[in-house]
Short mmCIF file of N, CA and C in Angstrom, two decimals:
data_model
loop_
_atom_site.label_atom_id
_atom_site.label_comp_id
_atom_site.label_asym_id
_atom_site.label_seq_id
_atom_site.Cartn_x
_atom_site.Cartn_y
_atom_site.Cartn_z
N MET A 1 6.98 20.54 11.07
CA MET A 1 7.16 20.33 12.68
C MET A 1 7.20 18.86 13.11
N THR A 2 8.04 18.62 13.94
CA THR A 2 8.14 17.31 14.34
C THR A 2 7.26 17.27 15.60
N GLY A 3 7.28 16.02 16.23
CA GLY A 3 6.52 15.75 17.49
C GLY A 3 7.21 16.51 18.67
N HIS A 4 8.41 16.57 18.65
CA HIS A 4 9.32 17.41 19.66
C HIS A 4 9.41 18.76 19.58
N GLY A 5 8.75 19.47 18.69
CA GLY A 5 8.66 20.92 18.44
C GLY A 5 9.76 21.38 17.50
N GLY A 6 10.50 20.64 17.03
CA GLY A 6 11.60 21.10 16.11
C GLY A 6 11.19 20.79 14.60
N ARG A 7 11.96 21.65 13.84
CA ARG A 7 11.91 21.33 12.29
C ARG A 7 12.53 19.97 11.75
N ARG A 8 11.76 19.52 10.68
CA ARG A 8 12.29 18.15 10.28
C ARG A 8 13.72 18.33 9.66
N SER A 9 14.57 17.44 9.98
CA SER A 9 16.04 17.55 9.12
C SER A 9 15.64 17.04 7.74
N GLN A 10 16.69 17.33 6.90
CA GLN A 10 16.57 16.90 5.54
C GLN A 10 16.63 15.27 5.52
N ALA A 11 17.35 14.58 6.31
CA ALA A 11 16.99 13.11 6.22
C ALA A 11 15.73 12.71 6.54
N GLU A 12 15.09 13.37 7.54
CA GLU A 12 13.64 13.03 7.90
C GLU A 12 12.76 13.34 6.45
N ARG A 13 12.94 14.53 6.05
CA ARG A 13 12.21 14.87 4.66
C ARG A 13 12.53 13.81 3.46
N ASP A 14 13.65 13.37 3.29
CA ASP A 14 14.13 12.48 2.36
C ASP A 14 13.51 11.27 2.74
N ALA A 15 13.37 10.73 3.84
CA ALA A 15 12.71 9.55 4.26
C ALA A 15 11.29 9.49 3.97
N ILE A 16 10.56 10.46 4.26
CA ILE A 16 9.22 10.68 4.01
C ILE A 16 9.00 10.60 2.60
N THR A 17 9.86 11.38 1.77
CA THR A 17 9.73 11.40 0.36
C THR A 17 9.82 10.01 -0.33
N VAL A 18 10.76 9.18 0.17
CA VAL A 18 10.95 7.89 -0.27
C VAL A 18 9.86 6.91 0.02
N GLU A 19 9.32 7.07 1.31
CA GLU A 19 8.19 6.33 1.73
C GLU A 19 6.99 6.68 0.95
N ILE A 20 6.74 7.84 0.75
CA ILE A 20 5.57 8.11 -0.45
C ILE A 20 5.71 7.64 -1.55
N GLY A 21 6.78 7.66 -2.18
CA GLY A 21 7.07 6.90 -3.39
C GLY A 21 6.78 5.56 -3.33
N TYR A 22 7.39 4.86 -2.39
CA TYR A 22 7.18 3.58 -2.32
C TYR A 22 5.72 3.12 -2.10
N ALA A 23 5.00 3.74 -1.27
CA ALA A 23 3.60 3.58 -1.11
C ALA A 23 2.92 3.59 -2.45
N LEU A 24 3.18 4.81 -3.12
CA LEU A 24 2.42 4.91 -4.51
C LEU A 24 2.79 3.87 -5.61
N CYS A 25 4.10 3.48 -5.76
CA CYS A 25 4.51 2.51 -6.68
C CYS A 25 4.06 0.98 -6.25
N SER A 26 4.21 0.76 -5.00
CA SER A 26 3.76 -0.41 -4.54
C SER A 26 2.14 -0.68 -4.66
N ALA A 27 1.32 0.53 -4.32
CA ALA A 27 -0.05 0.37 -4.48
C ALA A 27 -0.57 0.32 -5.89
N ALA A 28 0.18 0.90 -6.87
CA ALA A 28 -0.15 0.96 -8.34
C ALA A 28 0.16 -0.37 -8.83
N PHE A 29 1.29 -1.09 -8.39
CA PHE A 29 1.64 -2.42 -8.76
C PHE A 29 0.47 -3.22 -8.41
N ALA A 30 0.16 -3.48 -6.93
CA ALA A 30 -0.78 -4.31 -6.35
C ALA A 30 -2.29 -3.99 -7.14
N ALA A 31 -2.58 -2.92 -7.30
CA ALA A 31 -3.78 -2.55 -8.20
C ALA A 31 -3.65 -3.10 -9.61
N ALA A 32 -2.70 -2.86 -10.19
CA ALA A 32 -2.68 -3.45 -11.72
C ALA A 32 -2.77 -4.98 -11.67
N VAL A 33 -1.95 -5.51 -10.67
CA VAL A 33 -1.89 -7.05 -10.52
C VAL A 33 -3.56 -7.61 -10.40
N VAL A 34 -4.22 -6.80 -9.47
CA VAL A 34 -5.55 -7.31 -9.03
C VAL A 34 -6.35 -6.97 -10.21
N PHE A 35 -6.34 -5.96 -10.90
CA PHE A 35 -7.24 -5.65 -12.07
C PHE A 35 -6.96 -6.75 -13.19
N GLY A 36 -5.78 -6.89 -13.41
CA GLY A 36 -5.47 -8.05 -14.39
C GLY A 36 -5.91 -9.44 -14.06
N ALA A 37 -5.89 -9.73 -12.68
CA ALA A 37 -6.20 -11.01 -12.43
C ALA A 37 -7.86 -11.22 -12.50
N VAL A 38 -8.47 -10.04 -12.10
CA VAL A 38 -9.96 -10.08 -12.05
C VAL A 38 -10.64 -9.73 -13.56
N ALA A 39 -10.25 -8.71 -14.27
CA ALA A 39 -10.66 -8.46 -15.52
C ALA A 39 -10.00 -8.98 -16.68
N GLY A 40 -8.78 -9.42 -16.39
CA GLY A 40 -8.17 -10.05 -17.61
C GLY A 40 -8.65 -11.01 -18.31
N PRO A 41 -9.33 -12.16 -17.71
CA PRO A 41 -10.00 -13.03 -18.45
C PRO A 41 -11.13 -12.47 -19.39
N ALA A 42 -11.83 -11.27 -19.02
CA ALA A 42 -12.81 -10.70 -19.65
C ALA A 42 -12.01 -9.95 -20.94
N LEU A 43 -11.00 -9.66 -20.84
CA LEU A 43 -10.26 -8.76 -21.98
C LEU A 43 -9.65 -9.86 -23.13
N LEU A 44 -9.16 -11.15 -22.34
CA LEU A 44 -8.63 -11.88 -23.21
C LEU A 44 -9.44 -12.89 -23.91
N PHE A 45 -10.56 -13.41 -23.45
CA PHE A 45 -11.28 -14.53 -23.83
C PHE A 45 -12.75 -14.13 -24.23
N ALA A 46 -13.48 -14.76 -25.23
CA ALA A 46 -14.81 -14.48 -25.50
C ALA A 46 -15.66 -15.20 -24.44
N LEU A 47 -16.15 -14.32 -23.68
CA LEU A 47 -16.88 -14.75 -22.41
C LEU A 47 -18.31 -14.06 -22.79
N PRO A 48 -19.49 -14.87 -22.05
CA PRO A 48 -20.77 -14.00 -22.24
C PRO A 48 -20.78 -12.65 -21.73
N ASP A 49 -21.49 -11.73 -22.35
CA ASP A 49 -21.49 -10.53 -22.11
C ASP A 49 -21.62 -10.03 -20.66
N THR A 50 -22.60 -10.71 -20.03
CA THR A 50 -22.78 -10.43 -18.70
C THR A 50 -21.72 -10.73 -17.66
N LEU A 51 -20.95 -11.98 -17.88
CA LEU A 51 -19.82 -12.13 -17.29
C LEU A 51 -18.67 -11.20 -17.43
N GLU A 52 -18.33 -10.88 -18.72
CA GLU A 52 -17.43 -9.80 -19.02
C GLU A 52 -17.69 -8.57 -18.31
N THR A 53 -19.03 -8.04 -18.42
CA THR A 53 -19.17 -6.74 -17.72
C THR A 53 -18.93 -6.96 -16.18
N VAL A 54 -19.62 -7.84 -15.58
CA VAL A 54 -19.23 -8.15 -14.18
C VAL A 54 -17.61 -7.95 -13.92
N LEU A 55 -17.02 -8.84 -14.55
CA LEU A 55 -15.41 -9.08 -14.37
C LEU A 55 -14.77 -7.53 -14.57
N LEU A 56 -15.30 -6.90 -15.50
CA LEU A 56 -14.54 -5.36 -15.78
C LEU A 56 -14.82 -4.59 -14.70
N ARG A 57 -16.32 -4.55 -14.44
CA ARG A 57 -16.81 -3.75 -13.18
C ARG A 57 -15.99 -3.90 -11.95
N THR A 58 -15.90 -5.15 -11.70
CA THR A 58 -15.48 -5.66 -10.48
C THR A 58 -13.99 -5.20 -10.31
N GLY A 59 -13.33 -5.48 -11.43
CA GLY A 59 -11.78 -4.87 -11.48
C GLY A 59 -11.59 -3.53 -11.35
N LEU A 60 -12.52 -2.73 -12.13
CA LEU A 60 -12.57 -1.29 -12.00
C LEU A 60 -12.92 -0.80 -10.63
N VAL A 61 -13.63 -1.69 -9.76
CA VAL A 61 -13.97 -1.26 -8.49
C VAL A 61 -12.66 -1.45 -7.23
N LEU A 62 -12.38 -2.75 -7.68
CA LEU A 62 -11.28 -3.28 -6.71
C LEU A 62 -9.94 -2.69 -6.85
N ALA A 63 -9.43 -2.32 -8.08
CA ALA A 63 -8.20 -1.79 -8.29
C ALA A 63 -8.11 -0.46 -7.35
N PRO A 64 -8.93 0.50 -7.62
CA PRO A 64 -8.81 1.90 -6.81
C PRO A 64 -8.88 1.65 -5.29
N VAL A 65 -9.64 0.70 -4.92
CA VAL A 65 -10.09 0.62 -3.51
C VAL A 65 -8.67 -0.08 -2.96
N LEU A 66 -8.20 -1.10 -3.54
CA LEU A 66 -6.80 -1.51 -3.20
C LEU A 66 -5.57 -0.63 -3.19
N PHE A 67 -5.72 0.31 -4.24
CA PHE A 67 -4.73 1.35 -4.16
C PHE A 67 -4.63 2.10 -3.02
N ALA A 68 -5.94 2.62 -2.72
CA ALA A 68 -6.10 3.50 -1.53
C ALA A 68 -5.67 2.81 -0.36
N VAL A 69 -6.19 1.64 -0.03
CA VAL A 69 -5.71 0.84 1.21
C VAL A 69 -4.48 0.59 1.33
N ARG A 70 -3.71 0.18 0.14
CA ARG A 70 -2.24 -0.02 0.32
C ARG A 70 -1.58 1.21 0.58
N THR A 71 -1.82 2.34 -0.11
CA THR A 71 -1.13 3.80 0.03
C THR A 71 -1.23 4.12 1.61
N VAL A 72 -2.58 4.08 1.99
CA VAL A 72 -2.72 4.43 3.44
C VAL A 72 -1.96 3.61 4.45
N GLY A 73 -2.13 2.30 4.23
CA GLY A 73 -1.43 1.25 5.20
C GLY A 73 -0.07 1.49 5.14
N VAL A 74 0.75 1.84 4.05
CA VAL A 74 2.02 1.85 3.98
C VAL A 74 2.54 3.12 4.79
N LEU A 75 1.62 4.19 4.65
CA LEU A 75 2.10 5.62 5.09
C LEU A 75 1.77 5.61 6.59
N VAL A 76 0.64 4.92 7.16
CA VAL A 76 0.39 4.65 8.53
C VAL A 76 1.37 3.97 9.40
N ARG A 77 1.94 2.95 8.66
CA ARG A 77 2.90 2.05 9.24
C ARG A 77 4.21 2.88 9.33
N PHE A 78 4.49 3.67 8.46
CA PHE A 78 5.71 4.44 8.47
C PHE A 78 5.51 5.42 9.47
N GLY A 79 4.57 6.12 9.87
CA GLY A 79 4.39 7.28 10.73
C GLY A 79 4.32 6.69 12.22
N ARG A 80 4.12 5.34 12.30
CA ARG A 80 4.25 4.95 13.78
C ARG A 80 5.78 4.83 14.38
N PRO A 81 5.99 5.22 15.70
CA PRO A 81 7.36 5.15 16.13
C PRO A 81 7.93 3.74 16.29
N ALA A 82 8.96 3.56 16.08
CA ALA A 82 9.67 2.30 16.22
C ALA A 82 9.57 1.75 17.56
N GLN A 83 9.38 0.41 17.91
CA GLN A 83 9.33 -0.03 19.16
C GLN A 83 10.77 0.02 19.70
N PRO A 84 10.95 0.19 21.19
CA PRO A 84 12.27 0.38 21.57
C PRO A 84 12.95 -1.13 21.71
N SER A 85 14.02 -1.23 21.49
CA SER A 85 14.80 -2.55 21.47
C SER A 85 14.98 -3.08 22.81
N GLN A 86 14.99 -4.26 23.06
CA GLN A 86 15.23 -4.96 24.46
C GLN A 86 16.56 -5.86 24.29
N PRO A 87 17.68 -5.43 24.29
CA PRO A 87 18.87 -6.02 24.07
C PRO A 87 18.95 -7.27 25.26
N GLY A 88 19.16 -8.42 24.72
CA GLY A 88 19.30 -9.52 25.55
C GLY A 88 18.08 -10.47 25.72
N ARG A 89 16.91 -9.86 25.53
CA ARG A 89 15.71 -10.48 25.60
C ARG A 89 15.31 -11.28 24.30
N THR A 90 15.17 -12.70 24.59
CA THR A 90 15.08 -13.52 23.30
C THR A 90 13.66 -14.30 23.52
N ASN A 91 13.16 -14.29 24.61
CA ASN A 91 11.87 -14.94 24.92
C ASN A 91 11.03 -13.80 25.59
N PRO A 92 9.65 -13.81 25.10
CA PRO A 92 8.73 -12.83 25.55
C PRO A 92 8.53 -12.96 27.00
N ASP A 93 8.78 -14.23 27.56
CA ASP A 93 8.54 -14.51 29.03
C ASP A 93 9.56 -14.36 29.83
N SER A 94 10.94 -13.96 29.47
CA SER A 94 12.04 -13.77 30.28
C SER A 94 11.80 -12.63 31.09
#
């Protein structure tokens, strides 16, 4: 059901599906980049055991948190109605 009481059109359902896919893919990419940046040195270099453990655990905590935040952020932004346009107004003070 839409906000105006009717059923969603096929175009609206398609837009939602695309937005969910975008949210999940961009969140997975961002999480992978952050994990690689944080935990990568521990996986590539011979570091002290304590530092390796800290880097791996930090990466394992940050990646899913970033995934969730990015996914929710994209979907919430998509759910907001577009702001009405104001043709001819180029300056907020006009």
